Amino acid sequence: MLTDKKIILGISGSIAVYKVADWIRALRRAGAEVQVVMTEAAARFVAPLTFAALSGNKVYEGMFDPNDAEQIPHINLAAGADLILIAPATAQTIARLAHGMADDLLSALVLANKSPVILCPAMNSNMYLNSATQNNLAQVREYGYRVVDPDSGSLACNTEGPGRLVDWSSAKEVIYSALSQQDLAGRKVLITAGPTREPLDPVRYLGNRSTGRMGFALATTAKRRGADVTLIAGPVTLPDPPGINVIRINTADEMAGEVLDRSQDMTVVVKAAAVSDFRPATYSANKLKKATAKSTLDLTSNQDILKTLGKKKLEGANPILVGFAAESHDFIKEGWRKLRDKNIDLLALNDITADDAGFAVETNRITLLDQDGTEEKFPLLSKEETADLIWNRVVDLLNK
Ligand code: CTP
């Protein structure tokens, strides 16, 4: 995603300086070239040498370094940048930017720059909450700079409150959004993810091996592309992705309620969840005891949520429907049957017999089927890359 992107990391002087050392490594692992610019104060916390070694590039500090004079660093660095990330952004640096000042290299290059600017503030809570800082943040937002609100918690100065530098996972999403095409902007997208659990008694349930990774990857990538995302997730251990409305459910029945209530307002519904087709016919409020329990289980069918949505579509309902099918045999034939039977616009097929695709792994290898009869097979990819391919096809359908 960040291959060949040139990111300027502007570091200003807060105790959180040491945390961004890891961010440089993550950016480089994702393919970016990182150019570090430090303010004078930042260089007092951690030596520029650390950032030079981690970024693989010279660190720029001053406007008037005689070694770089002929390069006019504030102009040339700005000209080559795809994005400027300022982390940690101190009250002082935010104030400089809010007032259009250009009295150090970092502020001068932000002024000379035309690429997206992201600020990750980090400071003492009182400094952060001070009206002067809040007004400055409102001002830089008005200039179009993106501000990633700091986390709340215990701070290095022994106080509690907002002001902690955000985690890399939150900063990363804002960076990826800033560099993504906003081709789902304004689109309301509903995604289901994970397994469902159908309880038998207070300790036992029917479930499946889904981990939710594919659905969460779809939610994250849709958000990056500008969508307004609602994620309805079964019981999985994944944390809520930043900026997404996450609704946690347990049973297929609860999932059906949440999906059907919302589907009419949506542009796209993606059913990546592995929904249980059946539930125990009766639920025992007391734990079943082996001395008295039956050795067979009576089951009742759950509603097929996607099929219900497909029927509503025949009656004129809106959303584009994307389904998933995990198959162990006859998988293309089964895929076409499900696409037609459930009236789905796009179906992503997995062969679950492969060790590297489908359930409980980081990668996927899908074949996409659509209503025009197109069958497109993709290679083994990460779940995020797979999700992006699905969104490319959804965008094509939306533009049709
Ligand atoms: N699905 C659903 N509601 C159900 C069962 C499945 O919405 N009760 C959705 C899944 O989220 C998926 C698609 O239907 O997008 C296909 O699910 P799958 O389990 O492969 O298909 P089934 O219809 O259950 O068919 P089978 O059990 O015969 O493979």
Short mmCIF file of C-alpha atoms and ligand atoms in Angstrom, two decimals:
data_model
loop_
_atom_site.label_atom_id
_atom_site.label_comp_id
_atom_site.label_asym_id
_atom_site.label_seq_id
_atom_site.Cartn_x
_atom_site.Cartn_y
_atom_site.Cartn_z
CA MET A 1 0.00 0.00 0.00
CA LEU A 2 2.82 2.44 0.79
CA THR A 3 5.22 1.18 -1.87
CA ASP A 4 7.25 4.09 -3.29
CA LYS A 5 5.43 6.63 -1.13
CA LYS A 6 7.68 9.28 0.32
CA ILE A 7 6.61 10.18 3.83
CA ILE A 8 8.14 13.03 5.77
CA LEU A 9 8.02 12.31 9.48
CA GLY A 10 8.18 15.59 11.37
CA ILE A 11 9.16 15.01 14.99
CA SER A 12 8.68 17.75 17.57
CA GLY A 13 9.87 17.81 21.17
CA SER A 14 7.75 15.70 23.50
CA ILE A 15 8.67 12.81 25.75
CA ALA A 16 6.72 10.64 23.25
CA VAL A 17 9.51 11.06 20.67
CA TYR A 18 10.89 7.60 21.41
CA LYS A 19 7.57 5.96 20.46
CA VAL A 20 7.79 6.97 16.80
CA ALA A 21 11.02 5.02 16.33
CA ASP A 22 8.80 1.96 15.87
CA TRP A 23 6.51 3.82 13.47
CA ILE A 24 9.45 4.33 11.11
CA ARG A 25 10.02 0.60 10.97
CA ALA A 26 6.32 -0.07 10.31
CA LEU A 27 6.24 2.53 7.53
CA ARG A 28 9.31 1.06 5.89
CA ARG A 29 7.94 -2.47 6.18
CA ALA A 30 4.86 -1.26 4.28
CA GLY A 31 7.14 -0.02 1.50
CA ALA A 32 7.40 3.71 2.29
CA GLU A 33 10.52 5.82 2.12
CA VAL A 34 10.77 7.82 5.35
CA GLN A 35 12.50 11.18 5.61
CA VAL A 36 12.79 12.45 9.17
CA VAL A 37 12.78 16.15 10.04
CA MET A 38 13.30 16.99 13.73
CA THR A 39 12.78 20.22 15.60
CA GLU A 40 15.57 21.42 17.85
CA ALA A 41 13.57 20.36 20.93
CA ALA A 42 12.92 16.86 19.55
CA ALA A 43 16.64 16.28 19.03
CA ARG A 44 17.15 16.84 22.78
CA PHE A 45 14.93 13.85 23.63
CA VAL A 46 16.33 11.24 21.24
CA ALA A 47 19.46 11.69 19.16
CA PRO A 48 18.88 12.15 15.40
CA LEU A 49 21.31 9.28 14.88
CA THR A 50 18.59 6.83 16.01
CA PHE A 51 16.17 8.09 13.37
CA ALA A 52 18.83 8.22 10.66
CA ALA A 53 19.66 4.56 11.31
CA LEU A 54 16.00 3.49 11.40
CA SER A 55 14.93 5.49 8.34
CA GLY A 56 18.05 4.82 6.29
CA ASN A 57 18.13 8.55 5.47
CA LYS A 58 19.89 11.63 6.74
CA VAL A 59 17.83 13.46 9.39
CA TYR A 60 17.17 17.15 8.69
CA GLU A 61 17.14 19.51 11.67
CA GLY A 62 17.87 23.13 10.86
CA MET A 63 16.96 25.61 8.15
CA PHE A 64 20.47 26.91 7.91
CA ASP A 65 22.67 23.84 7.94
CA PRO A 66 25.68 24.89 5.77
CA ASN A 67 25.96 21.28 4.49
CA ASP A 68 22.50 21.43 2.88
CA ALA A 69 22.29 25.08 1.92
CA GLU A 70 22.35 24.48 -1.84
CA GLN A 71 19.46 21.99 -1.52
CA ILE A 72 17.02 24.54 -0.03
CA PRO A 73 15.69 21.73 2.19
CA HIS A 74 12.29 23.19 3.11
CA ILE A 75 11.35 23.54 -0.57
CA ASN A 76 12.88 20.36 -1.94
CA LEU A 77 11.70 18.10 0.88
CA ALA A 78 8.16 19.45 0.48
CA ALA A 79 8.23 19.02 -3.30
CA GLY A 80 9.02 15.32 -3.14
CA ALA A 81 6.61 14.36 -0.34
CA ASP A 82 3.48 12.25 -0.70
CA LEU A 83 2.50 12.97 2.90
CA ILE A 84 3.76 14.79 5.98
CA LEU A 85 3.16 13.07 9.30
CA ILE A 86 3.95 15.11 12.41
CA ALA A 87 4.27 12.88 15.45
CA PRO A 88 4.50 13.78 18.22
CA ALA A 89 3.01 17.20 17.45
CA THR A 90 3.65 19.49 20.42
CA ALA A 91 1.59 22.51 21.48
CA GLN A 92 4.40 24.71 20.15
CA THR A 93 4.52 23.07 16.70
CA ILE A 94 0.71 23.10 16.42
CA ALA A 95 0.74 26.81 17.34
CA ARG A 96 3.37 27.49 14.68
CA LEU A 97 1.30 25.72 12.03
CA ALA A 98 -1.94 27.39 13.11
CA HIS A 99 -0.34 30.78 12.63
CA GLY A 100 1.40 29.99 9.36
CA MET A 101 4.82 30.57 10.87
CA ALA A 102 7.97 29.43 9.12
CA ASP A 103 10.64 29.94 11.72
CA ASP A 104 11.97 26.38 11.78
CA LEU A 105 12.51 23.75 9.09
CA LEU A 106 9.43 21.69 9.94
CA SER A 107 6.95 24.60 9.92
CA ALA A 108 8.53 26.10 6.79
CA LEU A 109 8.27 22.86 4.88
CA VAL A 110 4.63 22.36 5.92
CA LEU A 111 3.90 25.81 4.49
CA ALA A 112 5.72 24.98 1.26
CA ASN A 113 3.99 21.60 0.95
CA LYS A 114 0.89 20.58 -1.04
CA SER A 115 0.51 16.96 0.09
CA PRO A 116 -1.73 15.75 2.98
CA VAL A 117 -0.59 16.70 6.48
CA ILE A 118 -1.39 14.56 9.54
CA LEU A 119 -0.79 15.73 13.11
CA CYS A 120 -0.63 13.40 16.10
CA PRO A 121 -0.63 15.65 19.17
CA ALA A 122 1.08 14.54 22.38
CA MET A 123 1.43 16.70 25.48
CA ASN A 124 0.30 17.21 29.06
CA SER A 125 -3.54 17.17 29.42
CA ASN A 126 -3.79 20.76 30.67
CA MET A 127 -1.72 21.98 27.74
CA TYR A 128 -3.86 19.94 25.35
CA LEU A 129 -7.17 21.11 26.83
CA ASN A 130 -6.06 24.75 27.06
CA SER A 131 -8.25 26.95 24.84
CA ALA A 132 -5.18 28.23 23.03
CA THR A 133 -4.21 24.69 21.93
CA GLN A 134 -7.81 23.74 21.14
CA ASN A 135 -8.24 26.89 19.02
CA ASN A 136 -4.98 26.15 17.23
CA LEU A 137 -6.13 22.58 16.52
CA ALA A 138 -9.46 23.89 15.17
CA GLN A 139 -7.50 26.27 12.96
CA VAL A 140 -5.19 23.62 11.49
CA ARG A 141 -8.20 21.39 10.85
CA GLU A 142 -9.72 24.28 8.92
CA TYR A 143 -6.56 24.41 6.80
CA GLY A 144 -7.31 20.79 5.87
CA TYR A 145 -4.70 19.14 8.08
CA ARG A 146 -5.90 15.88 9.63
CA VAL A 147 -5.60 15.69 13.42
CA VAL A 148 -5.51 12.29 15.13
CA ASP A 149 -6.91 12.94 18.62
CA PRO A 150 -4.54 11.81 21.37
CA ASP A 151 -5.45 8.92 23.65
CA SER A 152 -6.44 9.39 27.27
CA GLY A 153 -4.55 7.70 30.06
CA SER A 154 -1.62 8.12 32.38
CA LEU A 155 0.98 10.57 31.13
CA ALA A 156 4.73 10.78 31.67
CA CYS A 157 4.16 13.84 33.91
CA ASN A 158 2.22 11.64 36.40
CA THR A 159 -1.20 12.99 35.47
CA GLU A 160 -4.18 11.29 33.86
CA GLY A 161 -6.13 12.61 30.90
CA PRO A 162 -6.00 13.21 27.16
CA GLY A 163 -2.57 13.83 25.65
CA ARG A 164 -0.97 10.44 25.07
CA LEU A 165 0.38 9.88 21.58
CA VAL A 166 -2.03 7.57 19.74
CA ASP A 167 -1.07 3.98 19.00
CA TRP A 168 0.46 3.17 15.63
CA SER A 169 -2.72 1.26 14.63
CA SER A 170 -4.79 4.50 14.77
CA ALA A 171 -2.16 6.67 13.09
CA LYS A 172 -1.71 4.04 10.38
CA GLU A 173 -5.39 4.14 9.42
CA VAL A 174 -5.31 7.93 8.98
CA ILE A 175 -2.17 7.65 6.84
CA TYR A 176 -3.69 4.91 4.67
CA SER A 177 -6.93 6.90 4.29
CA ALA A 178 -5.03 10.00 3.25
CA LEU A 179 -3.24 8.02 0.54
CA SER A 180 -6.28 5.99 -0.64
CA GLN A 181 -8.63 6.84 -3.43
CA GLN A 182 -11.86 8.00 -1.80
CA ASP A 183 -14.02 5.98 -4.19
CA LEU A 184 -16.43 4.86 -1.44
CA ALA A 185 -16.84 8.38 -0.01
CA GLY A 186 -20.35 8.98 1.24
CA ARG A 187 -21.32 5.31 0.77
CA LYS A 188 -22.92 3.49 3.67
CA VAL A 189 -21.52 0.02 3.97
CA LEU A 190 -22.64 -2.79 6.27
CA ILE A 191 -20.30 -5.72 6.83
CA THR A 192 -20.82 -8.87 8.88
CA ALA A 193 -17.86 -10.80 10.24
CA GLY A 194 -16.93 -13.78 12.36
CA PRO A 195 -18.87 -16.82 13.49
CA THR A 196 -22.18 -17.00 15.30
CA ARG A 197 -22.69 -18.93 18.53
CA GLU A 198 -25.90 -20.85 19.06
CA PRO A 199 -26.25 -21.63 22.76
CA LEU A 200 -27.35 -25.01 24.00
CA ASP A 201 -27.06 -24.28 27.71
CA PRO A 202 -25.14 -21.64 29.75
CA VAL A 203 -21.76 -23.20 28.88
CA ARG A 204 -22.13 -24.91 25.51
CA TYR A 205 -22.81 -23.66 22.02
CA LEU A 206 -22.68 -24.56 18.32
CA GLY A 207 -20.08 -22.46 16.54
CA ASN A 208 -17.49 -22.53 13.78
CA ARG A 209 -13.84 -21.71 13.10
CA SER A 210 -14.29 -18.24 11.60
CA THR A 211 -11.96 -15.63 13.20
CA GLY A 212 -13.55 -12.57 11.56
CA ARG A 213 -10.30 -11.46 9.86
CA MET A 214 -11.77 -11.23 6.35
CA GLY A 215 -14.76 -9.16 7.52
CA PHE A 216 -12.57 -6.88 9.64
CA ALA A 217 -10.21 -6.39 6.67
CA LEU A 218 -13.22 -5.44 4.53
CA ALA A 219 -14.33 -2.93 7.17
CA THR A 220 -10.87 -1.37 7.55
CA THR A 221 -10.26 -1.04 3.81
CA ALA A 222 -13.76 0.39 3.15
CA LYS A 223 -13.17 3.01 5.85
CA ARG A 224 -9.83 3.93 4.23
CA ARG A 225 -11.65 4.44 0.93
CA GLY A 226 -14.05 6.88 2.55
CA ALA A 227 -17.08 4.70 3.40
CA ASP A 228 -19.28 5.11 6.44
CA VAL A 229 -18.85 1.60 7.85
CA THR A 230 -20.99 -0.46 10.21
CA LEU A 231 -19.50 -3.79 11.23
CA ILE A 232 -21.69 -6.46 12.80
CA ALA A 233 -19.33 -8.93 14.39
CA GLY A 234 -19.86 -12.30 15.99
CA PRO A 235 -17.70 -13.40 18.93
CA VAL A 236 -14.11 -12.78 17.80
CA THR A 237 -11.01 -11.58 19.63
CA LEU A 238 -10.16 -8.78 17.17
CA PRO A 239 -10.30 -5.22 18.58
CA ASP A 240 -12.72 -2.62 17.16
CA PRO A 241 -11.09 -1.06 14.07
CA PRO A 242 -10.72 2.74 14.53
CA GLY A 243 -13.49 4.94 13.16
CA ILE A 244 -15.95 2.12 12.55
CA ASN A 245 -19.33 1.57 14.19
CA VAL A 246 -18.96 -1.96 15.60
CA ILE A 247 -21.95 -3.93 16.85
CA ARG A 248 -21.14 -7.16 18.65
CA ILE A 249 -23.64 -10.02 18.50
CA ASN A 250 -23.62 -13.71 19.41
CA THR A 251 -26.37 -15.61 17.62
CA ALA A 252 -27.53 -15.79 13.99
CA ASP A 253 -30.87 -14.47 15.17
CA GLU A 254 -29.24 -11.37 16.71
CA MET A 255 -27.21 -10.87 13.54
CA ALA A 256 -30.36 -11.13 11.41
CA GLY A 257 -32.09 -8.50 13.58
CA GLU A 258 -29.18 -6.03 13.32
CA VAL A 259 -28.64 -6.57 9.57
CA LEU A 260 -32.29 -6.44 8.51
CA ASP A 261 -32.96 -3.33 10.62
CA ARG A 262 -30.18 -1.43 8.87
CA SER A 263 -29.95 -2.87 5.36
CA GLN A 264 -32.43 -0.50 3.73
CA ASP A 265 -30.22 2.54 4.49
CA MET A 266 -27.11 0.91 3.07
CA THR A 267 -25.43 1.19 -0.33
CA VAL A 268 -23.64 -2.12 0.10
CA VAL A 269 -24.08 -5.13 2.40
CA VAL A 270 -21.21 -7.62 2.60
CA LYS A 271 -21.93 -10.89 4.36
CA ALA A 272 -18.51 -12.19 5.29
CA ALA A 273 -19.80 -13.83 8.48
CA ALA A 274 -19.95 -17.59 8.85
CA VAL A 275 -23.56 -17.77 10.01
CA SER A 276 -24.74 -20.96 11.65
CA ASP A 277 -27.47 -22.56 9.53
CA PHE A 278 -28.98 -24.23 12.60
CA ARG A 279 -29.47 -23.66 16.32
CA PRO A 280 -30.39 -26.09 19.09
CA ALA A 281 -34.18 -26.54 19.08
CA THR A 282 -34.32 -25.86 22.81
CA TYR A 283 -32.12 -23.87 25.17
CA SER A 284 -31.64 -25.18 28.66
CA ALA A 285 -31.26 -22.43 31.27
CA ASN A 286 -29.57 -25.00 33.51
CA LYS A 287 -26.39 -26.76 32.52
CA LEU A 288 -27.23 -30.10 30.89
CA LYS A 289 -26.04 -33.09 32.93
CA LYS A 290 -24.64 -36.15 31.26
CA ALA A 291 -26.69 -38.51 33.38
CA THR A 292 -29.94 -37.06 32.01
CA ALA A 293 -28.98 -35.39 28.68
CA LYS A 294 -30.02 -36.93 25.36
CA SER A 295 -27.18 -38.15 23.13
CA THR A 296 -28.71 -36.50 20.05
CA LEU A 297 -29.27 -32.83 19.40
CA ASP A 298 -32.52 -31.50 17.93
CA LEU A 299 -31.88 -28.52 15.66
CA THR A 300 -34.00 -25.73 14.16
CA SER A 301 -33.08 -23.77 11.02
CA ASN A 302 -31.85 -20.22 11.30
CA GLN A 303 -33.02 -17.60 8.86
CA ASP A 304 -30.74 -17.25 5.82
CA ILE A 305 -29.99 -13.54 6.18
CA LEU A 306 -28.43 -13.09 2.75
CA LYS A 307 -31.28 -14.92 1.04
CA THR A 308 -33.77 -12.66 2.83
CA LEU A 309 -31.83 -9.60 1.58
CA GLY A 310 -31.75 -11.10 -1.94
CA LYS A 311 -35.55 -11.49 -1.86
CA LYS A 312 -35.98 -7.89 -0.71
CA LYS A 313 -33.77 -6.87 -3.65
CA LEU A 314 -36.16 -8.60 -6.05
CA GLU A 315 -38.88 -6.44 -4.50
CA GLY A 316 -36.83 -3.30 -5.23
CA ALA A 317 -34.58 -2.94 -2.16
CA ASN A 318 -31.40 -0.96 -2.58
CA PRO A 319 -28.14 -2.39 -1.41
CA ILE A 320 -25.60 -4.15 -3.56
CA LEU A 321 -25.19 -7.61 -2.00
CA VAL A 322 -21.84 -9.31 -1.62
CA GLY A 323 -21.74 -12.86 -0.27
CA PHE A 324 -19.03 -15.31 0.68
CA ALA A 325 -19.04 -19.06 0.24
CA ALA A 326 -16.55 -21.37 1.87
CA GLU A 327 -16.59 -24.70 0.07
CA SER A 328 -14.70 -27.96 0.37
CA HIS A 329 -15.75 -29.49 -2.99
CA ASP A 330 -17.49 -28.59 -6.29
CA PHE A 331 -16.73 -25.07 -5.30
CA ILE A 332 -17.36 -23.22 -8.59
CA LYS A 333 -20.62 -25.11 -9.15
CA GLU A 334 -21.74 -24.41 -5.57
CA GLY A 335 -20.76 -20.76 -5.98
CA TRP A 336 -22.98 -20.27 -9.02
CA ARG A 337 -25.84 -22.06 -7.27
CA LYS A 338 -25.59 -19.76 -4.23
CA LEU A 339 -25.24 -16.59 -6.34
CA ARG A 340 -28.44 -17.38 -8.26
CA ASP A 341 -30.35 -18.91 -5.35
CA LYS A 342 -29.68 -16.00 -2.98
CA ASN A 343 -29.80 -13.29 -5.71
CA ILE A 344 -26.36 -11.90 -4.79
CA ASP A 345 -24.56 -9.32 -6.95
CA LEU A 346 -21.06 -10.55 -6.17
CA LEU A 347 -19.88 -13.77 -4.55
CA ALA A 348 -16.40 -14.43 -3.16
CA LEU A 349 -15.60 -18.13 -3.17
CA ASN A 350 -12.99 -19.83 -0.99
CA ASP A 351 -11.69 -23.34 -1.22
CA ILE A 352 -11.39 -24.20 2.48
CA THR A 353 -9.32 -27.32 1.84
CA ALA A 354 -6.27 -25.10 1.15
CA ASP A 355 -4.08 -24.50 4.24
CA ASP A 356 -3.23 -20.93 3.26
CA ALA A 357 -6.72 -19.59 2.47
CA GLY A 358 -10.07 -19.17 4.21
CA PHE A 359 -10.51 -19.82 7.92
CA ALA A 360 -8.04 -18.78 10.61
CA VAL A 361 -5.17 -17.65 8.36
CA GLU A 362 -3.90 -14.21 7.30
CA THR A 363 -4.21 -14.89 3.57
CA ASN A 364 -6.97 -15.71 1.14
CA ARG A 365 -7.35 -16.95 -2.42
CA ILE A 366 -10.76 -16.12 -3.83
CA THR A 367 -12.69 -16.50 -7.03
CA LEU A 368 -15.25 -13.77 -7.70
CA LEU A 369 -18.51 -14.56 -9.45
CA ASP A 370 -21.05 -11.97 -10.53
CA GLN A 371 -24.51 -11.66 -12.04
CA ASP A 372 -23.06 -11.10 -15.55
CA GLY A 373 -21.56 -14.58 -15.44
CA THR A 374 -17.96 -13.35 -14.91
CA GLU A 375 -15.68 -15.73 -13.06
CA GLU A 376 -12.39 -14.15 -11.93
CA LYS A 377 -9.76 -16.09 -10.03
CA PHE A 378 -7.25 -14.21 -7.85
CA PRO A 379 -3.87 -15.37 -6.50
CA LEU A 380 -3.01 -15.85 -2.84
CA LEU A 381 -3.14 -12.40 -1.21
CA SER A 382 -3.37 -10.87 2.24
CA LYS A 383 -6.93 -10.44 3.50
CA GLU A 384 -6.58 -6.64 3.15
CA GLU A 385 -5.47 -6.98 -0.48
CA THR A 386 -8.36 -9.39 -1.08
CA ALA A 387 -10.75 -6.90 0.51
CA ASP A 388 -9.48 -4.12 -1.77
CA LEU A 389 -10.12 -6.29 -4.85
CA ILE A 390 -13.68 -6.86 -3.69
CA TRP A 391 -14.17 -3.10 -3.18
CA ASN A 392 -12.76 -2.43 -6.67
CA ARG A 393 -15.50 -4.65 -8.06
CA VAL A 394 -18.15 -3.04 -5.84
CA VAL A 395 -17.04 0.42 -7.07
CA ASP A 396 -17.42 -0.86 -10.69
CA LEU A 397 -20.96 -2.01 -9.85
CA LEU A 398 -21.78 1.35 -8.23
CA ASN A 399 -20.54 3.20 -11.31
CA LYS A 400 -22.48 0.99 -13.66
N1 CTP B 1 -25.52 -16.68 5.11
C1 CTP B 1 -26.46 -15.92 5.76
N2 CTP B 1 -27.33 -16.49 6.64
C2 CTP B 1 -27.27 -17.82 6.91
C3 CTP B 1 -26.30 -18.62 6.26
C4 CTP B 1 -25.44 -18.02 5.37
O1 CTP B 1 -26.51 -14.70 5.52
N3 CTP B 1 -28.12 -18.34 7.78
C5 CTP B 1 -24.61 -16.02 4.16
C6 CTP B 1 -23.15 -16.07 4.57
O2 CTP B 1 -22.82 -14.94 5.35
C7 CTP B 1 -22.43 -16.07 3.22
C8 CTP B 1 -23.41 -16.80 2.31
O3 CTP B 1 -24.69 -16.73 2.94
O4 CTP B 1 -22.25 -14.78 2.70
C9 CTP B 1 -23.08 -18.21 2.01
O5 CTP B 1 -22.95 -18.92 3.21
P1 CTP B 1 -22.64 -20.47 3.21
O6 CTP B 1 -22.58 -20.95 4.63
O7 CTP B 1 -21.49 -20.76 2.30
O8 CTP B 1 -23.92 -21.02 2.48
P2 CTP B 1 -25.17 -21.79 2.93
O9 CTP B 1 -26.34 -21.12 2.30
O10 CTP B 1 -25.23 -21.99 4.41
O11 CTP B 1 -25.00 -23.16 2.14
P3 CTP B 1 -24.36 -24.58 2.53
O12 CTP B 1 -24.50 -24.76 3.99
O13 CTP B 1 -25.20 -25.51 1.73
O14 CTP B 1 -22.95 -24.54 2.03
#
